[in-house]
mmCIF file of C-alpha atoms in Angstrom:
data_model
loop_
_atom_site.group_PDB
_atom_site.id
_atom_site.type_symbol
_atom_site.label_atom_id
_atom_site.label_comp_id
_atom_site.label_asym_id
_atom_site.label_seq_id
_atom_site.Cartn_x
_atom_site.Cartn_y
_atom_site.Cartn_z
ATOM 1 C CA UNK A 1 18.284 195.577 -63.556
ATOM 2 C CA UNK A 2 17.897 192.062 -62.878
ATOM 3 C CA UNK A 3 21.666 191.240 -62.168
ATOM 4 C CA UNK A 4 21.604 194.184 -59.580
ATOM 5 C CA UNK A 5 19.187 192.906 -57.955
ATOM 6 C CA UNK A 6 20.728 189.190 -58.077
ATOM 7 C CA UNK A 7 23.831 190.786 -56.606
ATOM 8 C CA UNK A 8 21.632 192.927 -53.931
ATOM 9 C CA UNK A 9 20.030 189.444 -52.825
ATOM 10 C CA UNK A 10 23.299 187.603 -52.692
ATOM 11 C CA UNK A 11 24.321 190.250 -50.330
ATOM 12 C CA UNK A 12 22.040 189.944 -48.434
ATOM 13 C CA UNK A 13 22.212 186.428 -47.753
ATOM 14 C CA UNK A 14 25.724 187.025 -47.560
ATOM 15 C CA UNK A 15 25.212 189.769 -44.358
ATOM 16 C CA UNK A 16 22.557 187.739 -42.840
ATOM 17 C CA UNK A 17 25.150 184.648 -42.742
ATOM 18 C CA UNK A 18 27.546 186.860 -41.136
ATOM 19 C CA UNK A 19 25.485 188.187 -38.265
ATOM 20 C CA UNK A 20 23.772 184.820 -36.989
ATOM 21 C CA UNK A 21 25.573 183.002 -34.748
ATOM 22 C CA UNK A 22 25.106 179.295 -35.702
ATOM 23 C CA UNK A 23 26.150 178.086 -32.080
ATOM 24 C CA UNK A 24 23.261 179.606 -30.389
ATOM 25 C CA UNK A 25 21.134 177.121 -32.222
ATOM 26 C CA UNK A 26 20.159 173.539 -31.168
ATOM 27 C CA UNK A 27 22.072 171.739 -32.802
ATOM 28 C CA UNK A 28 24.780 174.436 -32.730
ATOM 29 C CA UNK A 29 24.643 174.976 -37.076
ATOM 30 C CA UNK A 30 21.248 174.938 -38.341
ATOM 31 C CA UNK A 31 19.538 178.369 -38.080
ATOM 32 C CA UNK A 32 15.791 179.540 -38.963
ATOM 33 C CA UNK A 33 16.721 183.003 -41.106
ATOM 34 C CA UNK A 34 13.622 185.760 -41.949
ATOM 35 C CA UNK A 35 15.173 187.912 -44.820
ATOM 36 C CA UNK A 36 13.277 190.901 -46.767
ATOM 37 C CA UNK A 37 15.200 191.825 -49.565
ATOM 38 C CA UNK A 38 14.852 195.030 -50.936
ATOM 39 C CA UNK A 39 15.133 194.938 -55.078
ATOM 40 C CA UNK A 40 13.985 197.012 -58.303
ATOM 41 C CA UNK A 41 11.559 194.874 -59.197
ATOM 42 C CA UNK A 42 10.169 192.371 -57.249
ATOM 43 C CA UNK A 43 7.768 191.304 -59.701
ATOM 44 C CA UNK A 44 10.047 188.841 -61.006
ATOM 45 C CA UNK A 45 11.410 187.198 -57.771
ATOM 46 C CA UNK A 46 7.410 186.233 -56.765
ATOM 47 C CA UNK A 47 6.793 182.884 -57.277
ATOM 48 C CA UNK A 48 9.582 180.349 -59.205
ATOM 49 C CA UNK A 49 12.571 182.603 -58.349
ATOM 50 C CA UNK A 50 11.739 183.155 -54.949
ATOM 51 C CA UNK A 51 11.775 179.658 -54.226
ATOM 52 C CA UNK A 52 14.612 178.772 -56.226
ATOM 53 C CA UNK A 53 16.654 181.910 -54.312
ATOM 54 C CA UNK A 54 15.255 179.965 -51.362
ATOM 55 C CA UNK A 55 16.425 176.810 -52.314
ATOM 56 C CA UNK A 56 20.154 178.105 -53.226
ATOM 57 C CA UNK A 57 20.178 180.010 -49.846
ATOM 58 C CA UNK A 58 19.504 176.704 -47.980
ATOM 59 C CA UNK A 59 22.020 174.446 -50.343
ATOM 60 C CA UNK A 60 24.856 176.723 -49.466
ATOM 61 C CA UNK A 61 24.596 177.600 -45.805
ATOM 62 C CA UNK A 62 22.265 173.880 -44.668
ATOM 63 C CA UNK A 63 19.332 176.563 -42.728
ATOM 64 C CA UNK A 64 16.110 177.227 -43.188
ATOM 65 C CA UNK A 65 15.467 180.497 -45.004
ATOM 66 C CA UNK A 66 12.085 182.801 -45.445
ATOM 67 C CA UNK A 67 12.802 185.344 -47.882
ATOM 68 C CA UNK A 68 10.696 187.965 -49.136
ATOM 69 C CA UNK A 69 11.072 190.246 -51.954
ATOM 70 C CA UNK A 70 10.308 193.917 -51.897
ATOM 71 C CA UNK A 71 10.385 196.833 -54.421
ATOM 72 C CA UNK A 72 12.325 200.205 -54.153
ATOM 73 C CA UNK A 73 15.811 199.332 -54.395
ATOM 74 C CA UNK A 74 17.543 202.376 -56.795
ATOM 75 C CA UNK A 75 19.199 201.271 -60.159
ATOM 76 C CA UNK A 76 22.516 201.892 -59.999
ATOM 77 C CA UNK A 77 24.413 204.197 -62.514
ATOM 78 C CA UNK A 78 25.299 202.241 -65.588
ATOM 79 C CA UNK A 79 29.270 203.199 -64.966
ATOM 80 C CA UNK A 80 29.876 202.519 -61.432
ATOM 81 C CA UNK A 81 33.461 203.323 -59.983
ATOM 82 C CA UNK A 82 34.019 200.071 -58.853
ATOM 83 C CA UNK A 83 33.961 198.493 -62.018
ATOM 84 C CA UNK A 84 35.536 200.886 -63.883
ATOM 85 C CA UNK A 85 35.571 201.425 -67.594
ATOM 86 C CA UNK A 86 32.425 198.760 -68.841
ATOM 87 C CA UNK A 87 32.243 200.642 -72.220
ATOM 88 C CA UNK A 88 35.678 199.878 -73.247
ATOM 89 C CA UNK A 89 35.214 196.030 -74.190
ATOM 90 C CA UNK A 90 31.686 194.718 -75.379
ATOM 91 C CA UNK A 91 31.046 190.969 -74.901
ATOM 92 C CA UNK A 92 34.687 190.074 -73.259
ATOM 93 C CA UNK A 93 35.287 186.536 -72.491
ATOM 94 C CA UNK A 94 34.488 186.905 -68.081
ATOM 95 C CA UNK A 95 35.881 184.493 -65.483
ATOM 96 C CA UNK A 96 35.948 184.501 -61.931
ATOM 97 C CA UNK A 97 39.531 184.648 -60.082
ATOM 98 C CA UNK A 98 40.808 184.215 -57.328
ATOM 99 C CA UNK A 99 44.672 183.528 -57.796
ATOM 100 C CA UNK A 100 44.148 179.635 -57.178
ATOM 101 C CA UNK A 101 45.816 176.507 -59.376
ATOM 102 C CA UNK A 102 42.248 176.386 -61.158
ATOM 103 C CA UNK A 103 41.150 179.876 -62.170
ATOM 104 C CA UNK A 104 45.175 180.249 -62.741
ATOM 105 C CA UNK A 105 45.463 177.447 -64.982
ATOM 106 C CA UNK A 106 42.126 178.792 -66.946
ATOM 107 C CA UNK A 107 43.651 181.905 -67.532
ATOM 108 C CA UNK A 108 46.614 180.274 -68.830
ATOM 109 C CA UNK A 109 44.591 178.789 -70.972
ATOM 110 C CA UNK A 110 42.690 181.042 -72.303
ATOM 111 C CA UNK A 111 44.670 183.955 -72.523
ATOM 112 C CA UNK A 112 46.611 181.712 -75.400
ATOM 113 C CA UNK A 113 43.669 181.725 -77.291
ATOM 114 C CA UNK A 114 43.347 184.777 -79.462
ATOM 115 C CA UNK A 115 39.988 187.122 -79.271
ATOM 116 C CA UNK A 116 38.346 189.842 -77.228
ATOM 117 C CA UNK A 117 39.710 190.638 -74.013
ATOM 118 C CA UNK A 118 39.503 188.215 -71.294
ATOM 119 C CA UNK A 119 38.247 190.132 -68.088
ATOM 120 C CA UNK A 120 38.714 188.420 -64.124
ATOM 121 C CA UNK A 121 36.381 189.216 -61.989
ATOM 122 C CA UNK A 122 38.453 188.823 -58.432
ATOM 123 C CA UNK A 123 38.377 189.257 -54.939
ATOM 124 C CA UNK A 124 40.185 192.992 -53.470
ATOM 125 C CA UNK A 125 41.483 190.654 -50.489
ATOM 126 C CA UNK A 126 44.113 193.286 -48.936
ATOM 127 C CA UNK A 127 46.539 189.568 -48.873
ATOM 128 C CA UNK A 128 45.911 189.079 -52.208
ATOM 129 C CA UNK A 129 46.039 192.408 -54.688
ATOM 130 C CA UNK A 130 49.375 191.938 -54.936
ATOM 131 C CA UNK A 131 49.695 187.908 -55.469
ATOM 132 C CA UNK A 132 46.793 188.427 -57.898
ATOM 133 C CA UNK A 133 48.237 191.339 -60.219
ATOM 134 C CA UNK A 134 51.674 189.420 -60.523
ATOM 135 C CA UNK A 135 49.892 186.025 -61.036
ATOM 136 C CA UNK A 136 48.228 187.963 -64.276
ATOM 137 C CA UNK A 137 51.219 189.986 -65.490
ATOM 138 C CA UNK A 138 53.334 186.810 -65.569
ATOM 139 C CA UNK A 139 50.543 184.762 -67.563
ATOM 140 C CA UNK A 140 52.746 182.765 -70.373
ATOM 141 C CA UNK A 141 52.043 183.681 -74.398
ATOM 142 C CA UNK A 142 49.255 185.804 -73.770
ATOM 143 C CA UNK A 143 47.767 186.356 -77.265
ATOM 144 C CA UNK A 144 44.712 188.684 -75.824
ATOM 145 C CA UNK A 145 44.484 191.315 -73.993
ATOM 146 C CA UNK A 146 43.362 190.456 -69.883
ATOM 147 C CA UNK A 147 41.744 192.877 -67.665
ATOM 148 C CA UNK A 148 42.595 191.949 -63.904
ATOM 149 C CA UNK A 149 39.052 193.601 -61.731
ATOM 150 C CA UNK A 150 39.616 193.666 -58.239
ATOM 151 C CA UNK A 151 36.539 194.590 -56.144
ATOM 152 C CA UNK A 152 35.804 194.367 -52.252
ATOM 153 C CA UNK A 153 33.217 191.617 -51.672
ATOM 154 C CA UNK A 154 31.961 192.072 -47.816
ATOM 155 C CA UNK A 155 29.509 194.453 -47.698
ATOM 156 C CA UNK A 156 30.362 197.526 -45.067
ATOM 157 C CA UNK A 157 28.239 198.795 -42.095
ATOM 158 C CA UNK A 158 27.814 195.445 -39.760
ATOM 159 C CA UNK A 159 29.299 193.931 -37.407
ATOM 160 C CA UNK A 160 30.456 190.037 -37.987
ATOM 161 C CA UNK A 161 29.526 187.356 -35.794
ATOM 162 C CA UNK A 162 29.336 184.496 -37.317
ATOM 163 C CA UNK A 163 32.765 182.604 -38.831
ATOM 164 C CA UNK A 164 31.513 179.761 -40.836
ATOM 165 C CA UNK A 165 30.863 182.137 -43.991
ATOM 166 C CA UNK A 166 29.298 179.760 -46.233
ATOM 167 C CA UNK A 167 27.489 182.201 -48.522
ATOM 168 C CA UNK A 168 30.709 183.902 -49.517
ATOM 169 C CA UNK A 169 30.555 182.112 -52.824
ATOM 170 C CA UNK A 170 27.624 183.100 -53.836
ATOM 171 C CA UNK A 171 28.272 186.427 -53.210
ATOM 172 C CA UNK A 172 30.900 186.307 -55.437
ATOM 173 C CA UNK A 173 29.399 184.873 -58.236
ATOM 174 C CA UNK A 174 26.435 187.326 -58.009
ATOM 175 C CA UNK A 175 28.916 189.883 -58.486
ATOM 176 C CA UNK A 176 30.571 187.825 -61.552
ATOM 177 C CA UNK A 177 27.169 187.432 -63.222
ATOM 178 C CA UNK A 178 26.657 191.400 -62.715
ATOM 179 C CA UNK A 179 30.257 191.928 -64.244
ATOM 180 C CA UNK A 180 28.668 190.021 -67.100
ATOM 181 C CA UNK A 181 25.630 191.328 -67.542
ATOM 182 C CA UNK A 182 27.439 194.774 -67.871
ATOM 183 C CA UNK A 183 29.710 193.860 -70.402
ATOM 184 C CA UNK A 184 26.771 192.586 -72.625
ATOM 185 C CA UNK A 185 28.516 189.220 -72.208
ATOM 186 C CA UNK A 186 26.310 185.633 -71.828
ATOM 187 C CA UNK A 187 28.620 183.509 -70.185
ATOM 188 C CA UNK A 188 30.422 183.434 -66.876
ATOM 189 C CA UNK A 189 33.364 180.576 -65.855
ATOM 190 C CA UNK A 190 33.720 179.499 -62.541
ATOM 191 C CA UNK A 191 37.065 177.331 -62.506
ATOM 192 C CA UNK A 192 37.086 174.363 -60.286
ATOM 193 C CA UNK A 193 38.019 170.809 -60.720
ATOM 194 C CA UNK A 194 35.239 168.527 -60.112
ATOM 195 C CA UNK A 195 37.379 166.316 -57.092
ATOM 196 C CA UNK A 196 36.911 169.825 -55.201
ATOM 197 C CA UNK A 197 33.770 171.368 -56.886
ATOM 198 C CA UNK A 198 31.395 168.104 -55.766
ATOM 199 C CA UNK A 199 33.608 167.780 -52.664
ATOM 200 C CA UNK A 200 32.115 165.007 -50.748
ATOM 201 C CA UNK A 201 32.639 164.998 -46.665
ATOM 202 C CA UNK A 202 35.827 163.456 -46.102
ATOM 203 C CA UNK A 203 33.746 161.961 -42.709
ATOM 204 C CA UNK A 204 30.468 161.952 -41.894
ATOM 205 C CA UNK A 205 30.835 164.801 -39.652
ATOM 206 C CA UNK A 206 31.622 167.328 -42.701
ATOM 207 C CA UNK A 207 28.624 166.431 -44.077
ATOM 208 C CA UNK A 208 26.235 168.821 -45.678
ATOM 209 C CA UNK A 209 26.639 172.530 -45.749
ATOM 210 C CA UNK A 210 29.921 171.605 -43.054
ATOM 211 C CA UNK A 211 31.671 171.200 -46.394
ATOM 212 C CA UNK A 212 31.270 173.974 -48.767
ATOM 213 C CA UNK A 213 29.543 173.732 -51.789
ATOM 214 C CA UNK A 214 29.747 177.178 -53.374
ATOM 215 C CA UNK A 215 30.512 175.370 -57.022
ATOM 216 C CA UNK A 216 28.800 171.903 -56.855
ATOM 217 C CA UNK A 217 26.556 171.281 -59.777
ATOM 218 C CA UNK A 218 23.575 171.447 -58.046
ATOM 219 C CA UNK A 219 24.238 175.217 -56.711
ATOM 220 C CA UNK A 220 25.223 176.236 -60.140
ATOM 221 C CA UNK A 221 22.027 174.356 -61.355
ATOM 222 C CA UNK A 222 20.441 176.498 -59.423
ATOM 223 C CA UNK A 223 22.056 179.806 -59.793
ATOM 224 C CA UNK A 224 20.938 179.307 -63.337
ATOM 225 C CA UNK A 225 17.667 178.826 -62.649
ATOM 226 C CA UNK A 226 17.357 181.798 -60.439
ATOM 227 C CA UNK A 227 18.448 183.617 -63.440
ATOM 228 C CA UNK A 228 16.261 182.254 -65.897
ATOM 229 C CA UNK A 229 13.389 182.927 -63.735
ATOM 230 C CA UNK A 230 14.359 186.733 -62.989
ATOM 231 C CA UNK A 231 14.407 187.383 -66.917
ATOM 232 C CA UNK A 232 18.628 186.810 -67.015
ATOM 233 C CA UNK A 233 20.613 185.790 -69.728
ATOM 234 C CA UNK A 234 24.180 184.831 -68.594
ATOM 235 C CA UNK A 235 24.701 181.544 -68.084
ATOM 236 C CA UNK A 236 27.346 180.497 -65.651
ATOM 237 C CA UNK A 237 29.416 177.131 -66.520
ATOM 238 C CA UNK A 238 31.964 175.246 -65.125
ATOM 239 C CA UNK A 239 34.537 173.922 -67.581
ATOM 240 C CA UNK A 240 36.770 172.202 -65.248
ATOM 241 C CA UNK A 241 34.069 169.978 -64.197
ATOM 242 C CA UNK A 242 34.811 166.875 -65.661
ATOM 243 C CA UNK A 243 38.651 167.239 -64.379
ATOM 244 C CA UNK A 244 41.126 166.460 -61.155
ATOM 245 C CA UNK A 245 42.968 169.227 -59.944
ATOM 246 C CA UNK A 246 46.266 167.272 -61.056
ATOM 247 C CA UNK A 247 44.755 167.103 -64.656
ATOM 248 C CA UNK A 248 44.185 171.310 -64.594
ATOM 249 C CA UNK A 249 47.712 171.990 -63.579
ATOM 250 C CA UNK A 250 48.564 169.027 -66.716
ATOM 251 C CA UNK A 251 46.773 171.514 -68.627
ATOM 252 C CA UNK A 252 48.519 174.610 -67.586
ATOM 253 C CA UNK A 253 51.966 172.983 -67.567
ATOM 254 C CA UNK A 254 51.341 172.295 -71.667
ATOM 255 C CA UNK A 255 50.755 175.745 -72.219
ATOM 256 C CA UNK A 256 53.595 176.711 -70.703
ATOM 257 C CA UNK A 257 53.227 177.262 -67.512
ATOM 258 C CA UNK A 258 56.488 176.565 -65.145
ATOM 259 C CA UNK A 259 56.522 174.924 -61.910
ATOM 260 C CA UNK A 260 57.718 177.866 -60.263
ATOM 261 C CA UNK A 261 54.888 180.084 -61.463
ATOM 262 C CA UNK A 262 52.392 177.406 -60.771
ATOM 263 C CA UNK A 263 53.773 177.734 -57.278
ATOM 264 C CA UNK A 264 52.762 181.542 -56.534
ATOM 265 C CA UNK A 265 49.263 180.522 -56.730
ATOM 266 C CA UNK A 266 47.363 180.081 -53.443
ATOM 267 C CA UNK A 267 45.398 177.179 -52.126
ATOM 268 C CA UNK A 268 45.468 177.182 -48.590
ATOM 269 C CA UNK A 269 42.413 177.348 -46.451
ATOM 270 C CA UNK A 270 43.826 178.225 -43.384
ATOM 271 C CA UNK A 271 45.027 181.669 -44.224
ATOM 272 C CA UNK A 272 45.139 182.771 -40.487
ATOM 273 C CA UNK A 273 48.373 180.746 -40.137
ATOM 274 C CA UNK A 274 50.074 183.179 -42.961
ATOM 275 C CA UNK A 275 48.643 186.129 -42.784
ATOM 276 C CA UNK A 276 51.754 187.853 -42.849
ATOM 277 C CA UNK A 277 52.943 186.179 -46.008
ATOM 278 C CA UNK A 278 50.003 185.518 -48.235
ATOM 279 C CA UNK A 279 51.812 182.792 -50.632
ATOM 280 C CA UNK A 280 53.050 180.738 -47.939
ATOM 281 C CA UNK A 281 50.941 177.986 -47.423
ATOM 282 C CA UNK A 282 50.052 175.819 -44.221
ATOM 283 C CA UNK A 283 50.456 172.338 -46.179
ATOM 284 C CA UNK A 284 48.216 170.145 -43.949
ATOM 285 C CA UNK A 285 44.855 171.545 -44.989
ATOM 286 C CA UNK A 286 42.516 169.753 -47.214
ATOM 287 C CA UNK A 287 43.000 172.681 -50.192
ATOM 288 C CA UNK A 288 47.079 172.253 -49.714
ATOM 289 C CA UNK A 289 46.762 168.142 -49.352
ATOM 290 C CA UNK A 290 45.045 168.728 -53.202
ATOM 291 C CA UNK A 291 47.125 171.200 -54.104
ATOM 292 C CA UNK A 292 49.937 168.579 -53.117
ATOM 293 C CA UNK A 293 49.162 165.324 -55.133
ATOM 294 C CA UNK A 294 48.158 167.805 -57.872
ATOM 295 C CA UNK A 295 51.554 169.625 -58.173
ATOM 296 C CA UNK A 296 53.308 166.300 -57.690
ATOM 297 C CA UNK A 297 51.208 164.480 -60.442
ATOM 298 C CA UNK A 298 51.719 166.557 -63.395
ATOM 299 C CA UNK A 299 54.883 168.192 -62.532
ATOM 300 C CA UNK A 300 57.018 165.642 -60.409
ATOM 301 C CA UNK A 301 57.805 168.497 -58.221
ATOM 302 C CA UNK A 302 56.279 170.879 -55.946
ATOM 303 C CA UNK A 303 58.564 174.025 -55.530
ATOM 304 C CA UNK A 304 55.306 175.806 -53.194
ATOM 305 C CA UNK A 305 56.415 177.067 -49.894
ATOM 306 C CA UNK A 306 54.583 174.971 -46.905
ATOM 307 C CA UNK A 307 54.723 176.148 -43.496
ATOM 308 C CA UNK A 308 54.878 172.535 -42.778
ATOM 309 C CA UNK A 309 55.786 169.356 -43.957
ATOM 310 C CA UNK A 310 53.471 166.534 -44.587
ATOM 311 C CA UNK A 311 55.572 164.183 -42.390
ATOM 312 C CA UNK A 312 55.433 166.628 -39.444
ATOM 313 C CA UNK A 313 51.547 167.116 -39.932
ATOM 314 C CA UNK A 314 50.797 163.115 -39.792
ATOM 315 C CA UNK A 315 52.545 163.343 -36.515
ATOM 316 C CA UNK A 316 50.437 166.036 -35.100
ATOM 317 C CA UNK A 317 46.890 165.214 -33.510
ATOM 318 C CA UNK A 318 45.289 168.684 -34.698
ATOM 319 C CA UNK A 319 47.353 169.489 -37.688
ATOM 320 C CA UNK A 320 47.121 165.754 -39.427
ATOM 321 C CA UNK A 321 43.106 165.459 -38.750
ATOM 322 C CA UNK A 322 42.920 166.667 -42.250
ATOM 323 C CA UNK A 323 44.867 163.791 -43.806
ATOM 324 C CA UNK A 324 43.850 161.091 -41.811
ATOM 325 C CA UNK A 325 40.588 162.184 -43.163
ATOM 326 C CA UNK A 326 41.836 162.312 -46.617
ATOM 327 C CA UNK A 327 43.360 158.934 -46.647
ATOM 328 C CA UNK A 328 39.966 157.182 -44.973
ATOM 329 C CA UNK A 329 38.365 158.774 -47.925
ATOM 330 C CA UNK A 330 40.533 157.671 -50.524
ATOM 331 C CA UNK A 331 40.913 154.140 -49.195
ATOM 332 C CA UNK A 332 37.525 153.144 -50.213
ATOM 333 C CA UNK A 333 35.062 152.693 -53.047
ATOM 334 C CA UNK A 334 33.294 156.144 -53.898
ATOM 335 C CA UNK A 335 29.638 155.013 -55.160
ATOM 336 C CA UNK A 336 26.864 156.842 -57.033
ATOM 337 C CA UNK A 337 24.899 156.687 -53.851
ATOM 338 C CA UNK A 338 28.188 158.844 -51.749
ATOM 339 C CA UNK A 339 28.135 161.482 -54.667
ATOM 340 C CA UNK A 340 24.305 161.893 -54.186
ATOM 341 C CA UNK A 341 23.709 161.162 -51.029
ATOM 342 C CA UNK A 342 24.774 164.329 -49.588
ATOM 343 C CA UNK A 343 23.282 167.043 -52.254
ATOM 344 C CA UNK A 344 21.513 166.138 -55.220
ATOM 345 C CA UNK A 345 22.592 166.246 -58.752
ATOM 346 C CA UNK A 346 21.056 168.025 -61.649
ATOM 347 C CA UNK A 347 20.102 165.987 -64.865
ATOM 348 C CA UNK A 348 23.123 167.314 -66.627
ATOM 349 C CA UNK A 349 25.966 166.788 -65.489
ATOM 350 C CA UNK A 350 24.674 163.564 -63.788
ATOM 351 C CA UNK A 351 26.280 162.306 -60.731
ATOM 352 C CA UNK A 352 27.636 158.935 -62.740
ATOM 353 C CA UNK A 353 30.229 161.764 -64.869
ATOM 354 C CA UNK A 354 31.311 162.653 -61.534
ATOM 355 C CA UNK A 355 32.895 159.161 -60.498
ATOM 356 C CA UNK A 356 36.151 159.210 -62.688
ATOM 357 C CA UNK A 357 36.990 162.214 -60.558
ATOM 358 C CA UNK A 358 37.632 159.586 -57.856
ATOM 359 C CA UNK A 359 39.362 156.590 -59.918
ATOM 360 C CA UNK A 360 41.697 159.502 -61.167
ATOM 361 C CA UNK A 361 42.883 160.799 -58.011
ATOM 362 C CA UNK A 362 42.899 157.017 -56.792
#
């Protein structure tokens, strides 16, 4: 009950994101949102939980939120046909996926290990089913069984106005967490190296929620606390943390993992430039300027397919803004007081385990 109505908040937040157009605002991003949110129970969401669902709301998309909680919602059926078959595998191993170098190299990982069946919880992007399913049949020395599950994430019936889409990720862990708490399982991986997870503004002008922040510490942190407070007992963790992105594909490449598998994976955040060919990436982006210097430091080659080369991208005003950026960022010092001073850190993991995510990419 409680991780439907997790996911039923989450979406939500998620729709209410979607249909508020930021640049009718002042400053032309923050926005006052009213949300009722119709639940089970709403018993549990009074007090601590509402404020922490509050909280995570506002840490995600940077606006002010007023959220109320209301009974009535109807329990869904315990199978439900877009998660088929939750009787067949009690207390799986459950990770989110979504056909990137991290959640790829997990798997890889993982799926080595022997033990109950590892199931990914992933995005039904029409672009990706494919790239996902052949990602996850190719998986080296799989000693375990893995269950690719492929859902639709936007909820139906609105109209979208708003592009920014910052509460996308915590839509999809929502739905993770109620994956979990189906399978009878406690624990949830979210894959993401810490360089990317924390990711501080490259410039002062992505700071805040203008960066996204979907797996920082402090909105996991706070998932977690949402859940505690609403009776839950899945906890979701991030084990690549404490890791570059370079270090994750080290990872995968020792268990096996080629280059040229490593390279189906996708990275790119600009998907509207290959929408026709979802593996091709634009290779000027911030996500393909990682995925880059990641590929390059553990495998001394990059066989991904760019749409453009880095060389023709530093020549390009709009195209090399992103690594311009990069390079400012990396060319000095990264304190305690830049990896706190734009969202706040839990007291575990503190924000001085997050600084060797810098020297190593340095």
């Amino acid at each position: 009950m409680w991780a439907q109505d997790l996911l039923n908040f989450a979406q939500a937040v998620y729709v209410a994101d979607r249909v508020s157009r930021r640049a009718a605002t002042a400053d032309r991003w923050t926005r006052e949102l009213e949300l009722a949110v119709q639940v089970i129970d709403a018993h549990p969401w009074c007090g601590r939980a509402g404020r922490l669902a509050r909280d995570l709301a506002a840490a995600l998309t940077g606006d002010r939120w007023l959220i109320e909680f209301h009974g009535g919602a109807q329990p869904a059926p315990e199978t439900i046909p877009g998660f088929p078959g939750f009787s067949d595998c009690i207390e799986p191993e459950i990770a989110l996926f979504s056909g990137g170098l991290d959640s790829t190299g997990y798997v890889v990982e993982r799926a080595r290990i022997a033990g109950p069946p590892l199931v990914l919880v992933a995005n039904d992007h029409p672009g990706l089913q494919l790239l996902q399913r052949s990602i996850v049949n190719g998986i080296p020395g799989q000693q375990r069984v893995v269950q690719l599950r492929q859902f639709s994430l936007q909820p139906t019936g609105f109209e979208t106005t708003e592009l920014s889409n910052r509460s996308r990720g915590l839509l999809y862990a929502a739905t993770g967490i109620y994956v979990t708490a189906a399978h009878a399982a406690r624990r949830l991986a979210i894959p993401e190296n810490g360089f990317m997870a924390i990711n501080l503004p490259l410039t002062a002008s992505r700071s805040g929620s203008l960066s996204t922040r979907s797996t920082h510490p402090w909105t996991v942190y706070l998932l977690n606390g949402l859940i505690d407070a609403v009776g839950g007992d899945v906890q979701v963790v991030n084990p690549y943390l404490d890791m570059t992105k370079g270090e994750v594909v080290g990872r995968a490449r020792d268990h096996q993992a080629t280059p040229q598998f490593l390279a189906q994976t996708i990275s790119c955040g600009d998907h509207s430039a290959n929408r026709s060919r979802p593996s091709a990436h634009c290779g000027y982006c911030f996500p393909c300027l990682v995925r880059r210097s990641a590929m390059l430091a553990a495998l001394d080659s990059d066989p991904t397919e760019y749409t453009c080369r880095l060389d023709e991208a530093s020549r390009d005003p709009r195209r090399g803004r992103h690594l311009r950026a990069l390079r400012h960022h990396l060319g000095r010092e990264i304190t305690i007081e830049d990896v706190i001073g734009d969202m706040p850190f839990p007291d575990s993991p503190t924000a001085q385990s997050a600084l060797p995510c810098w020297s190593a990419v340095d």
